[in-house]
mmCIF file of C-alpha atoms in Angstrom:
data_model
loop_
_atom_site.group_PDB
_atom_site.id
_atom_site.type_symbol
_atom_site.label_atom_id
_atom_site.label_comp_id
_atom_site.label_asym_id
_atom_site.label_seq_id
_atom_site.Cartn_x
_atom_site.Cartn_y
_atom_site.Cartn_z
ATOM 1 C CA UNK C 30 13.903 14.112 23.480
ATOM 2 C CA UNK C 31 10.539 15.148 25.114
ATOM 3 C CA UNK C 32 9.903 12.002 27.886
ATOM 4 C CA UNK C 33 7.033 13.947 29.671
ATOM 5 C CA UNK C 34 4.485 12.987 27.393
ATOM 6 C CA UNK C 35 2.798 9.365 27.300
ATOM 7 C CA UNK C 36 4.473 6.836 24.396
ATOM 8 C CA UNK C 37 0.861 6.428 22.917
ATOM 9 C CA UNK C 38 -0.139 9.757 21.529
ATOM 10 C CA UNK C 39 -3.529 9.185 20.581
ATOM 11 C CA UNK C 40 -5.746 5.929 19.455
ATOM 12 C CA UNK C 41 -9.007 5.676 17.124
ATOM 13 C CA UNK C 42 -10.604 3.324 15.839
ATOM 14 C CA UNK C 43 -10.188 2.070 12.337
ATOM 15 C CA UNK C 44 -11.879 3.362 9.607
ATOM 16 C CA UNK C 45 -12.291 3.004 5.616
ATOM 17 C CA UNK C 46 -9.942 3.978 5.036
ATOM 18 C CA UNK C 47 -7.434 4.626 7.443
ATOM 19 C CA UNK C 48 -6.222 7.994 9.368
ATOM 20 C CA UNK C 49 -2.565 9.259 8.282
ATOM 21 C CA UNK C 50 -0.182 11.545 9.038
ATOM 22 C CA UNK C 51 2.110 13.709 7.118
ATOM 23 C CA UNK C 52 3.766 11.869 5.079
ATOM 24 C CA UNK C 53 1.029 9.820 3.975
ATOM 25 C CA UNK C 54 -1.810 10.527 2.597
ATOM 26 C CA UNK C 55 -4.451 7.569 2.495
ATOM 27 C CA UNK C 56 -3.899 4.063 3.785
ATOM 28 C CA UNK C 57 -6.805 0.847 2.698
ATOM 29 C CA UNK C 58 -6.504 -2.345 3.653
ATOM 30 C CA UNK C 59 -8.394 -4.481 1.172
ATOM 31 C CA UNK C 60 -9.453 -8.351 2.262
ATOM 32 C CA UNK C 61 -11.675 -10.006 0.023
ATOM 33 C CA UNK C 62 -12.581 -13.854 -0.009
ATOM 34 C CA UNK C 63 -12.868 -14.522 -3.278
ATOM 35 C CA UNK C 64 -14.753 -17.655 -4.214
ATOM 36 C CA UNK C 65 -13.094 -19.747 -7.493
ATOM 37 C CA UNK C 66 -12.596 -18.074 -10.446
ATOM 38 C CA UNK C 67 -14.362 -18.524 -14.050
ATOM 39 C CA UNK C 68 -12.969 -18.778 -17.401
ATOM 40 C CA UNK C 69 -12.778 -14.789 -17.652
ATOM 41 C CA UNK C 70 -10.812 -14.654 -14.114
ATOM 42 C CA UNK C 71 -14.019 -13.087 -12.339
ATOM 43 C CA UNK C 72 -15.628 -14.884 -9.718
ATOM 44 C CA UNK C 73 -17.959 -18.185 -10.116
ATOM 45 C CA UNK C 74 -21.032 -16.135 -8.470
ATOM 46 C CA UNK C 75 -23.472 -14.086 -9.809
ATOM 47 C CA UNK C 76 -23.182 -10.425 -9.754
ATOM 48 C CA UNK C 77 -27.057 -9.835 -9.595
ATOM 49 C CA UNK C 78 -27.654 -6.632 -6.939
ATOM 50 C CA UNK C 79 -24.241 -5.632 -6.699
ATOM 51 C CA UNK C 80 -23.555 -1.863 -8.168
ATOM 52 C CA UNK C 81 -21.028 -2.540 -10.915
ATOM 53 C CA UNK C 82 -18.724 -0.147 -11.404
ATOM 54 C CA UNK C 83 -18.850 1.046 -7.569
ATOM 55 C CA UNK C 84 -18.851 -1.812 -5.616
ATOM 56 C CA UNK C 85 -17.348 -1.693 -1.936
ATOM 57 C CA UNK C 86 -20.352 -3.126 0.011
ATOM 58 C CA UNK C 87 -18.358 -6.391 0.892
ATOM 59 C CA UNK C 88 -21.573 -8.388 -0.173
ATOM 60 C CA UNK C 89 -20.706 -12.255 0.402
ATOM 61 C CA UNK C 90 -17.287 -11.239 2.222
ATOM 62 C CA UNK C 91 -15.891 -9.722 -1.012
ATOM 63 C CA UNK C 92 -16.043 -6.545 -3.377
ATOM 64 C CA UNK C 93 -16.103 -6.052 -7.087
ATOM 65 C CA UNK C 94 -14.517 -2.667 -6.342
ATOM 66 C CA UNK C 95 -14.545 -0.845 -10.343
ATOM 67 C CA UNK C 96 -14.493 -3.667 -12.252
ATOM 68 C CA UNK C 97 -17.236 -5.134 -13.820
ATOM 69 C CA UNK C 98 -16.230 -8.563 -14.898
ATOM 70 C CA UNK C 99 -12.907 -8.888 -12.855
ATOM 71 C CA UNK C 100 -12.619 -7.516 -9.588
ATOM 72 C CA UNK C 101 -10.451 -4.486 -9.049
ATOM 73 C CA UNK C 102 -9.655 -0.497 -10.460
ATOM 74 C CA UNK C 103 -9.664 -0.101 -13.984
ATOM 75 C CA UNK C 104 -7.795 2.360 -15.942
ATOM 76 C CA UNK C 105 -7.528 5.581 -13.585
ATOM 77 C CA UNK C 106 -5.229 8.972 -13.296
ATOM 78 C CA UNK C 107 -2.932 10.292 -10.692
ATOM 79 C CA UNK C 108 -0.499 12.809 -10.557
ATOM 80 C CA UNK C 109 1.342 14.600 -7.025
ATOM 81 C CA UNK C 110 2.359 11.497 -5.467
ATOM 82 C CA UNK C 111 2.753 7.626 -5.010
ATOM 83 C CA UNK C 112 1.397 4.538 -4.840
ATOM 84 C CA UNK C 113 2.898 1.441 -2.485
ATOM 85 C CA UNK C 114 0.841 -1.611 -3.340
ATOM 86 C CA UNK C 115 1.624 -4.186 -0.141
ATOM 87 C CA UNK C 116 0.195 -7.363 -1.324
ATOM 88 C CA UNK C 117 -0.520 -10.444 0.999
ATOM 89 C CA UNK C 118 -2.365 -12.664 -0.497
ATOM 90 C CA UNK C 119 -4.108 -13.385 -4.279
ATOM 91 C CA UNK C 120 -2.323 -11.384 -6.969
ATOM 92 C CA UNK C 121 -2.858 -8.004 -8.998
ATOM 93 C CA UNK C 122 -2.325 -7.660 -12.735
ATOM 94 C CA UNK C 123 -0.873 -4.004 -13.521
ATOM 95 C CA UNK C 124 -0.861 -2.044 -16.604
ATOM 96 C CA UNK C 125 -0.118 1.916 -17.150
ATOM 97 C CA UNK C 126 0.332 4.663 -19.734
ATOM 98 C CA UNK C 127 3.828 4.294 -19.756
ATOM 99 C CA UNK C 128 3.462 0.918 -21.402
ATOM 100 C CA UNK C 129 4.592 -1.294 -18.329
ATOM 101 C CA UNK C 130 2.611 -4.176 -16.817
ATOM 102 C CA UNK C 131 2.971 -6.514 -14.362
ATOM 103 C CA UNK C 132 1.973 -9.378 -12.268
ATOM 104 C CA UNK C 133 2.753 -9.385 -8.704
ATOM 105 C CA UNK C 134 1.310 -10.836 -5.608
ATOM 106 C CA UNK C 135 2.012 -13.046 -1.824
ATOM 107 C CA UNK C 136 4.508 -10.228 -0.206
ATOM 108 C CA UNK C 137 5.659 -8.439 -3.729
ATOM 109 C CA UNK C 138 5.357 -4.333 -3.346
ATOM 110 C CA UNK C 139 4.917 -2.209 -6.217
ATOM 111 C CA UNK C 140 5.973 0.940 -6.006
ATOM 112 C CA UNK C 141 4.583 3.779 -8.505
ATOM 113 C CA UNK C 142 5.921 7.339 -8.550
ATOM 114 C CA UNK C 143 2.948 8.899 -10.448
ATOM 115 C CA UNK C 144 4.794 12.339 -10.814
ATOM 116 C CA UNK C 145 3.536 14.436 -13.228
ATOM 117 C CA UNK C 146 1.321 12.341 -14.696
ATOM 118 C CA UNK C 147 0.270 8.465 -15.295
ATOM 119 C CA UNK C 148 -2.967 5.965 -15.887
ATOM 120 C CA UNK C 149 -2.706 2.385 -14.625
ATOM 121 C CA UNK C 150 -5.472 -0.084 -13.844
ATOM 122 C CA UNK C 151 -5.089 -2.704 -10.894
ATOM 123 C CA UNK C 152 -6.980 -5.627 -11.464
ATOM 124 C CA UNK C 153 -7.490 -8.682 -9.032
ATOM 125 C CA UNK C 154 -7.384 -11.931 -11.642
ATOM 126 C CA UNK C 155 -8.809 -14.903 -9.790
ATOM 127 C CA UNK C 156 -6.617 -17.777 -11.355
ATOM 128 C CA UNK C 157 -7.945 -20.542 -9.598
ATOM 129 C CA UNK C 158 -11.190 -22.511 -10.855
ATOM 130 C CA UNK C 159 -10.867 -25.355 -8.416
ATOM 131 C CA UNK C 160 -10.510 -23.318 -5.110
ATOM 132 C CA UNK C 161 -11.507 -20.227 -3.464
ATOM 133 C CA UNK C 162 -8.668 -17.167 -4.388
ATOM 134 C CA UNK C 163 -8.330 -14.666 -0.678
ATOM 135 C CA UNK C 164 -7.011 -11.570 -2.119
ATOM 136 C CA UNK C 165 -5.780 -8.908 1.136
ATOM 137 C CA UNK C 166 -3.260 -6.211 0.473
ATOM 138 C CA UNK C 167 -2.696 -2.638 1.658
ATOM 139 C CA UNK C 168 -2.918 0.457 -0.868
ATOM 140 C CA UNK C 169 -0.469 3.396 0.736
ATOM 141 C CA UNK C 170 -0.471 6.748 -0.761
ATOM 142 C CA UNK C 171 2.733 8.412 -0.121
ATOM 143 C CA UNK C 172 2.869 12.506 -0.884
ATOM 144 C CA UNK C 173 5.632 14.411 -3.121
ATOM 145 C CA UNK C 174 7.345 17.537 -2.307
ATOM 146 C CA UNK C 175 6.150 20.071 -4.410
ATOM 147 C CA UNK C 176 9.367 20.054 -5.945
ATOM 148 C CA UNK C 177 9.055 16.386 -7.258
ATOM 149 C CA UNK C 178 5.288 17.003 -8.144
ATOM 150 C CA UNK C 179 5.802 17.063 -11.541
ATOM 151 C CA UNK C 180 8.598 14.274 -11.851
ATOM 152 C CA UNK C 181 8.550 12.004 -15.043
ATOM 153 C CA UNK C 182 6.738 8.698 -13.351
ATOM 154 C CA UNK C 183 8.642 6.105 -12.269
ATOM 155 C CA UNK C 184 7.309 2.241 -11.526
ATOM 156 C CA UNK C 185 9.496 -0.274 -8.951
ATOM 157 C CA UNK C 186 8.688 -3.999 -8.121
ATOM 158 C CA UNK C 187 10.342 -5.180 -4.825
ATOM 159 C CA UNK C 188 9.783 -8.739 -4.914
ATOM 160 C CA UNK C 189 9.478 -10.846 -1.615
ATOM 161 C CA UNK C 190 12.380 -12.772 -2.264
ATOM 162 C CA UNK C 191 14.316 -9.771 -1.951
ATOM 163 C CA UNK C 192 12.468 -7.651 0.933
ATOM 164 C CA UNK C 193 14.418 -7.769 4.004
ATOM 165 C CA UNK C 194 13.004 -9.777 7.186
ATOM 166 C CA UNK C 195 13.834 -9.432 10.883
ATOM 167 C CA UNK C 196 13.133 -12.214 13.285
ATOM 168 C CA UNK C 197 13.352 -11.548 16.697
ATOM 169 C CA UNK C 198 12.493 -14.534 19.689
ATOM 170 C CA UNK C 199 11.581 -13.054 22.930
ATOM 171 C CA UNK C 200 12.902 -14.922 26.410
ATOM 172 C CA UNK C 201 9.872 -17.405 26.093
ATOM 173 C CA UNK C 202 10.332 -18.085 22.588
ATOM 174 C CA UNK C 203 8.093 -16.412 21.255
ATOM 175 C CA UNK C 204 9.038 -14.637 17.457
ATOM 176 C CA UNK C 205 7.805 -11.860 15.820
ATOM 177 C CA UNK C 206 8.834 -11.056 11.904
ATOM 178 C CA UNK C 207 9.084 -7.880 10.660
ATOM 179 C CA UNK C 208 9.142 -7.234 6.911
ATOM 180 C CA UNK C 209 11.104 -4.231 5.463
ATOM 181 C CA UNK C 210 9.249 -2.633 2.915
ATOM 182 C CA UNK C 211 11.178 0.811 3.663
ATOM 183 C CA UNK C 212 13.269 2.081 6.033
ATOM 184 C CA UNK C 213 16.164 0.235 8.482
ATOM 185 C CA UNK C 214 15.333 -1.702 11.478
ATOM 186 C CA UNK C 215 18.828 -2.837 13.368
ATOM 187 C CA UNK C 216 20.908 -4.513 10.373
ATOM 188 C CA UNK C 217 18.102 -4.886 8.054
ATOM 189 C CA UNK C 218 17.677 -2.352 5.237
ATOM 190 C CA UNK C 219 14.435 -2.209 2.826
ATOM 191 C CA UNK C 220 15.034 -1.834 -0.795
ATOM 192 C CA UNK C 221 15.863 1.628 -2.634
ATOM 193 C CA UNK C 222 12.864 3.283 -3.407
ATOM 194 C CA UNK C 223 12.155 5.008 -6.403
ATOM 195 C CA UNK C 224 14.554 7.894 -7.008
ATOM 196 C CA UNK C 225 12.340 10.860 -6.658
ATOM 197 C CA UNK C 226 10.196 9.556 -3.733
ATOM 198 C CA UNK C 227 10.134 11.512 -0.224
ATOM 199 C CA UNK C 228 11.612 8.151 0.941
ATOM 200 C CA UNK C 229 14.483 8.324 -1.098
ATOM 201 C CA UNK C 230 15.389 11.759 1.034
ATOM 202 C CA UNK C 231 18.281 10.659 3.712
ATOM 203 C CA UNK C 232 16.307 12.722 6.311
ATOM 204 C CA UNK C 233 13.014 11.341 5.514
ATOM 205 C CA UNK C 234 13.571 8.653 8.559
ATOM 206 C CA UNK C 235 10.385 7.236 6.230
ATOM 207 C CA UNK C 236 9.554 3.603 7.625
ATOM 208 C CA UNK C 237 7.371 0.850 6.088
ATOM 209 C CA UNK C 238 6.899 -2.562 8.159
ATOM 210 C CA UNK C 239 4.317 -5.262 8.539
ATOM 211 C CA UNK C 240 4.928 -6.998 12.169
ATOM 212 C CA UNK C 241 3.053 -10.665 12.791
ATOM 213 C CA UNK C 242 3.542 -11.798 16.422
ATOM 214 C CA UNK C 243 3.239 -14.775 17.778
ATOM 215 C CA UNK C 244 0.597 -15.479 20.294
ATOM 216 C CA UNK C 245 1.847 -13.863 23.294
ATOM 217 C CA UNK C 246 5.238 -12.580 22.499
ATOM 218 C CA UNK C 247 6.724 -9.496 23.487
ATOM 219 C CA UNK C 248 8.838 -7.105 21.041
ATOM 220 C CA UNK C 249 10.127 -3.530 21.602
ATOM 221 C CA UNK C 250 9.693 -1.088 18.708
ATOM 222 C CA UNK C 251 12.774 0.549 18.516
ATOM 223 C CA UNK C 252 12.863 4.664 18.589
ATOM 224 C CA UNK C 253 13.016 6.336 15.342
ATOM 225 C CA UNK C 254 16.277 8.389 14.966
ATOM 226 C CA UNK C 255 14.985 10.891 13.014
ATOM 227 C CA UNK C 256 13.820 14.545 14.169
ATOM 228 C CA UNK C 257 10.392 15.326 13.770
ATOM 229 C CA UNK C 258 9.258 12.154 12.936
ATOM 230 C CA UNK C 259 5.681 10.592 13.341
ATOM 231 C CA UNK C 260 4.421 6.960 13.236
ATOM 232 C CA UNK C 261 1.374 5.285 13.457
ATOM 233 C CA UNK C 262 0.990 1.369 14.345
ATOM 234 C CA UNK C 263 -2.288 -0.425 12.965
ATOM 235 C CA UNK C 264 -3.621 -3.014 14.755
ATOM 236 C CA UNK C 265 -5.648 -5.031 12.149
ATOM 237 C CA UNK C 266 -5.091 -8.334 13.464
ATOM 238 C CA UNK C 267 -5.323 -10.214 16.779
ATOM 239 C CA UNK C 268 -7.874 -9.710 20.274
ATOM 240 C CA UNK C 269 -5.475 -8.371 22.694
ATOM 241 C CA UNK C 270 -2.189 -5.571 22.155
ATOM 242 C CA UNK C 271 -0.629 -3.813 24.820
ATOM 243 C CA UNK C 272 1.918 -0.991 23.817
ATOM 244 C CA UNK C 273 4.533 1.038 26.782
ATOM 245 C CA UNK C 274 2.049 -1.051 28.862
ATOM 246 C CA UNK C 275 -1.192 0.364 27.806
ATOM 247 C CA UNK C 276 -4.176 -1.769 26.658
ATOM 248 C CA UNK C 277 -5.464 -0.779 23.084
ATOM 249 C CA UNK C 278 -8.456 -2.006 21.606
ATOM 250 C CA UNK C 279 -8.359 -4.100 18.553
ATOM 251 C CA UNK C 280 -9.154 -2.834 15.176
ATOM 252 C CA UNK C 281 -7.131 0.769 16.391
ATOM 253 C CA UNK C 282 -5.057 3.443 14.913
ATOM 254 C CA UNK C 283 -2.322 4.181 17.082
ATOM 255 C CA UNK C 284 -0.519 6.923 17.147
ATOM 256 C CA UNK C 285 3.062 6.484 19.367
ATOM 257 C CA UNK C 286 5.819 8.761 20.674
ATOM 258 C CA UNK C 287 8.688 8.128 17.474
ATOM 259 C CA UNK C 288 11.239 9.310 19.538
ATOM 260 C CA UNK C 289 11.047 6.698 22.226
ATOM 261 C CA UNK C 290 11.367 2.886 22.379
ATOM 262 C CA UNK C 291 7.938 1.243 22.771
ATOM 263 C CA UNK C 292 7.125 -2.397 24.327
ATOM 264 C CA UNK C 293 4.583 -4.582 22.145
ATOM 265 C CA UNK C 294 2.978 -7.218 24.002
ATOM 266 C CA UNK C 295 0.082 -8.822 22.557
ATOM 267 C CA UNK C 296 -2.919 -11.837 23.398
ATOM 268 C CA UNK C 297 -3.902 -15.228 22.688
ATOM 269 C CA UNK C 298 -3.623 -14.952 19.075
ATOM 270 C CA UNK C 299 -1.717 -13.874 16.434
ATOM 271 C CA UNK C 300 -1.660 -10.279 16.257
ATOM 272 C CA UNK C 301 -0.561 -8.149 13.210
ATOM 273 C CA UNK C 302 0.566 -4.718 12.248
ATOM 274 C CA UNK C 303 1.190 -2.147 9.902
ATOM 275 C CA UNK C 304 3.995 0.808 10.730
ATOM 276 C CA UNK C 305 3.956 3.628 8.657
ATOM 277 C CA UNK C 306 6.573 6.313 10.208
ATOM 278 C CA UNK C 307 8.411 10.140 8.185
ATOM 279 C CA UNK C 308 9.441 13.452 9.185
ATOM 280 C CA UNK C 309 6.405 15.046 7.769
ATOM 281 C CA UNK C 310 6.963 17.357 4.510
ATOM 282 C CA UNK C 311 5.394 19.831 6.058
ATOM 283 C CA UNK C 312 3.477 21.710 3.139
ATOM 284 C CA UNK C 313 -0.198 22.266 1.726
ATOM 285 C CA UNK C 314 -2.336 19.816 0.490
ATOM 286 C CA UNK C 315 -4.739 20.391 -2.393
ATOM 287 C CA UNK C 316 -6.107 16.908 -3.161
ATOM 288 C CA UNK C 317 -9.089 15.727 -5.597
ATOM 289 C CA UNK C 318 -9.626 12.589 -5.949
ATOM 290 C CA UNK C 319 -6.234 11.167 -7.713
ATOM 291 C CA UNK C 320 -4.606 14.268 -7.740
ATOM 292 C CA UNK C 321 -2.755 15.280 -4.708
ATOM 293 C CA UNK C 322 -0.888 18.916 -5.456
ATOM 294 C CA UNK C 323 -0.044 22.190 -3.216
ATOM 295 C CA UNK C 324 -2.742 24.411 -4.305
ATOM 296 C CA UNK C 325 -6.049 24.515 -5.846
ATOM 297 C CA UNK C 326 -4.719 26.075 -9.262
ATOM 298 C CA UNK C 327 -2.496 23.244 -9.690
ATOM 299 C CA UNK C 328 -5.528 20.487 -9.089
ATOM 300 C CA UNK C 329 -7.658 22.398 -11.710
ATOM 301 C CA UNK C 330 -4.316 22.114 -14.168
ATOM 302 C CA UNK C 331 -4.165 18.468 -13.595
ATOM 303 C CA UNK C 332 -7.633 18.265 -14.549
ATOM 304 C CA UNK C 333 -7.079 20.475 -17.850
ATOM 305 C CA UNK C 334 -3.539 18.213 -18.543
ATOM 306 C CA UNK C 335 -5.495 14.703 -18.006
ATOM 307 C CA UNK C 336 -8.221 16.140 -20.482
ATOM 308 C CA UNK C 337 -6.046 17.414 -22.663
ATOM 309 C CA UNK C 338 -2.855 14.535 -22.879
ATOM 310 C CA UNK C 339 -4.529 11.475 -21.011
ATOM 311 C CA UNK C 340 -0.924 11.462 -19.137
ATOM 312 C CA UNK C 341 0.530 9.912 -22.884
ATOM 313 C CA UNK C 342 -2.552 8.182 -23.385
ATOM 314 C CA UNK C 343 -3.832 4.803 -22.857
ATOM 315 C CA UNK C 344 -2.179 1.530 -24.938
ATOM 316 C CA UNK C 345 -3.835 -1.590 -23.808
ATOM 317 C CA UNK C 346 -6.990 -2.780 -26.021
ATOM 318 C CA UNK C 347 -8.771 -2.169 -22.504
ATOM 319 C CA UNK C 348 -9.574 -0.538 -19.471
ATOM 320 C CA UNK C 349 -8.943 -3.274 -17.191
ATOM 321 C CA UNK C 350 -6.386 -6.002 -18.921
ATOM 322 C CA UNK C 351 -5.578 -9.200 -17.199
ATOM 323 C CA UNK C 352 -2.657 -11.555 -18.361
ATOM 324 C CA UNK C 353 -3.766 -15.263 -19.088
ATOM 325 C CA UNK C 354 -4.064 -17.855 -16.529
ATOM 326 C CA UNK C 355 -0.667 -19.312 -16.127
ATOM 327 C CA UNK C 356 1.143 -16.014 -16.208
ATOM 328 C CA UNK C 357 3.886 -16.037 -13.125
ATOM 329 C CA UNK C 358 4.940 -13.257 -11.295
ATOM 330 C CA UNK C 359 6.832 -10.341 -13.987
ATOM 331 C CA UNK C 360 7.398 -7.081 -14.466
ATOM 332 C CA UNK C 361 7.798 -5.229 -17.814
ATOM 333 C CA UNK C 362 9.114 -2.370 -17.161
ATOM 334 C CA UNK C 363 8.641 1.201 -19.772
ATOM 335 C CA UNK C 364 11.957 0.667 -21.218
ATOM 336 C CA UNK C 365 11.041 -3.218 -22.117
ATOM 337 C CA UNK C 366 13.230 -4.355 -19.068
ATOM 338 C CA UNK C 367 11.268 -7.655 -18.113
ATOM 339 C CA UNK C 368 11.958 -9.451 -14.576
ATOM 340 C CA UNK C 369 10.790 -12.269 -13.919
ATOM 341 C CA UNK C 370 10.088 -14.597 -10.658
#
């Protein structure tokens, strides 16, 4: 272990989106404050000066994104890597070439494995006529090995009720919660991800949490045990953070020692974070828009497959399908497995 060098490695500030490391390859955090919702799920307001189809101005404190009538990312390729959905708040209706849809939302995660080839659409219904509808979630793009590029795909819900949560109460009292979307912190394990993902590796050390600490409360982010490992904390939430003693600014990409134990202390207010820690896979990047491969002959095959198979083609009577109203929380899965919550 290397203890000459400073437990903060580096810190910038937060853009759209946000800086990775090997593993990952792309991290957004989208917050939108949607106002009530119409009878077609898209938002009581008028639409008049926004650019349909490629909206991300934020006009009014929200975004259309690709949709047109409901906000969110129509029907769209990837191949070369995966997809972890974090949601917070609002929900997302999901549909795919492989015949599976879902709706998920408030602390589920979807996990996609797009492998070798799929189309889904992610679309943000706004169920609720009588009251505004907040939609925030994170979008994670997690990187294959080349030799699980060309996996068949593979879609996983981890539903809240099942996502493991550490509490931990400081000597004032003062709690922070950490969820477990991958990875183990002390006793707590996330869920299996999907088979083929770099996660799924037992030397991945791959971590996923989401911290929220109490106003002034102090937590120590235990070292990772894994060699070679990287993380990076996100500060998206809160006025004041101090990590290994050292004041960073808010709205910050942080990237820490992984090897070392690091003390969180933060302000006035609640403060909130995203860790996103791997051993990085350690191989080329060839990346075009949804397809992430090792070279750029296998981008410009992608291209040729998607043209030529539409990754098995699309089978909803739309681009961007949204389940009625009063639709919980399910997931039907390619085989016709349905869950339900």
């Amino acid at each position: 272990m290397n203890t000459t060098k400073p437990t903060i490695l580096s810190v910038q500030p937060l853009g759209f989106p946000w800086q990775t490391l090997d593993p990952f390859l792309f991290c957004v955090h989208h917050h939108d404050a949607y106002p009530p919702g119409n009878a077609h799920m898209g938002p009581t307001a008028s639409l008049a000066g926004r650019n349909l189809g490629q909206d991300f101005a934020g006009k009014d404190g929200w975004s259309m994104y690709h949709g047109e009538s409901v906000p969110g990312f129509p029907a769209h390729p990837h191949r070369g890597f995966e997809t972890v959905t974090i949601t917070r708040q609002g929900l997302i209706d999901h549909s795919d070439s492989l015949g599976a849809t879902a709706r998920f939302g408030g602390g589920d995660v979807q996990w996609l494995t797009a492998g070798k080839g799929v189309v889904h659409c992610e679309m943000f219904p706004l169920v609720r006529t009588d009251q505004p509808n907040p939609t925030e979630l994170f979008q994670i793009w997690l990187n294959l090995p080349a030799r699980s590029k060309m996996v068949a795909p593979h879609f996983t819900m981890l539903w809240r009720e099942d996502i493991a949560q550490v509490q931990s109460v400081d000597a004032n009292g003062r709690r922070t919660d950490v969820a477990c979307v991958a990875g183990s912190l002390g006793g707590a394990k996330g869920l299996p991800p999907p088979p083929d993902s770099w996660a799924s590796q037992r030397d991945s050390d791959l971590a996923i949490w989401t911290l929220k600490m109490q106003p002034g409360a102090r937590w120590t982010l235990p070292a990772a045990t894994g060699q070679g490992t990287r993380r990076m904390l996100y500060f998206f939430k809160g006025s004041a953070l101090s990590i290994a003693g050292q004041a960073v600014p808010p709205g910050s990409a942080i990237e820490v020692q992984a090897g070392v134990d690091a003390e969180l202390v933060c302000g006035d207010d609640v403060t909130e974070l995203l860790v996103l820690q791997g051993r990085p896979i350690g191989e080329p990047v060839a990346q075009y828009g949804p397809f992430v491969m090792n070279t750029q002959a296998e981008i410009q095959q992608a291209f040729l497959d998607y043209r030529r198979t539409e990754f098995g083609g699309w089978p909803w009577p739309a681009s961007d399908p949204v389940h009625p109203r009063e639709q919980g929380r399910f997931a039907r899965h390619a085989d016709g497995r349905v869950e339900t919550r």
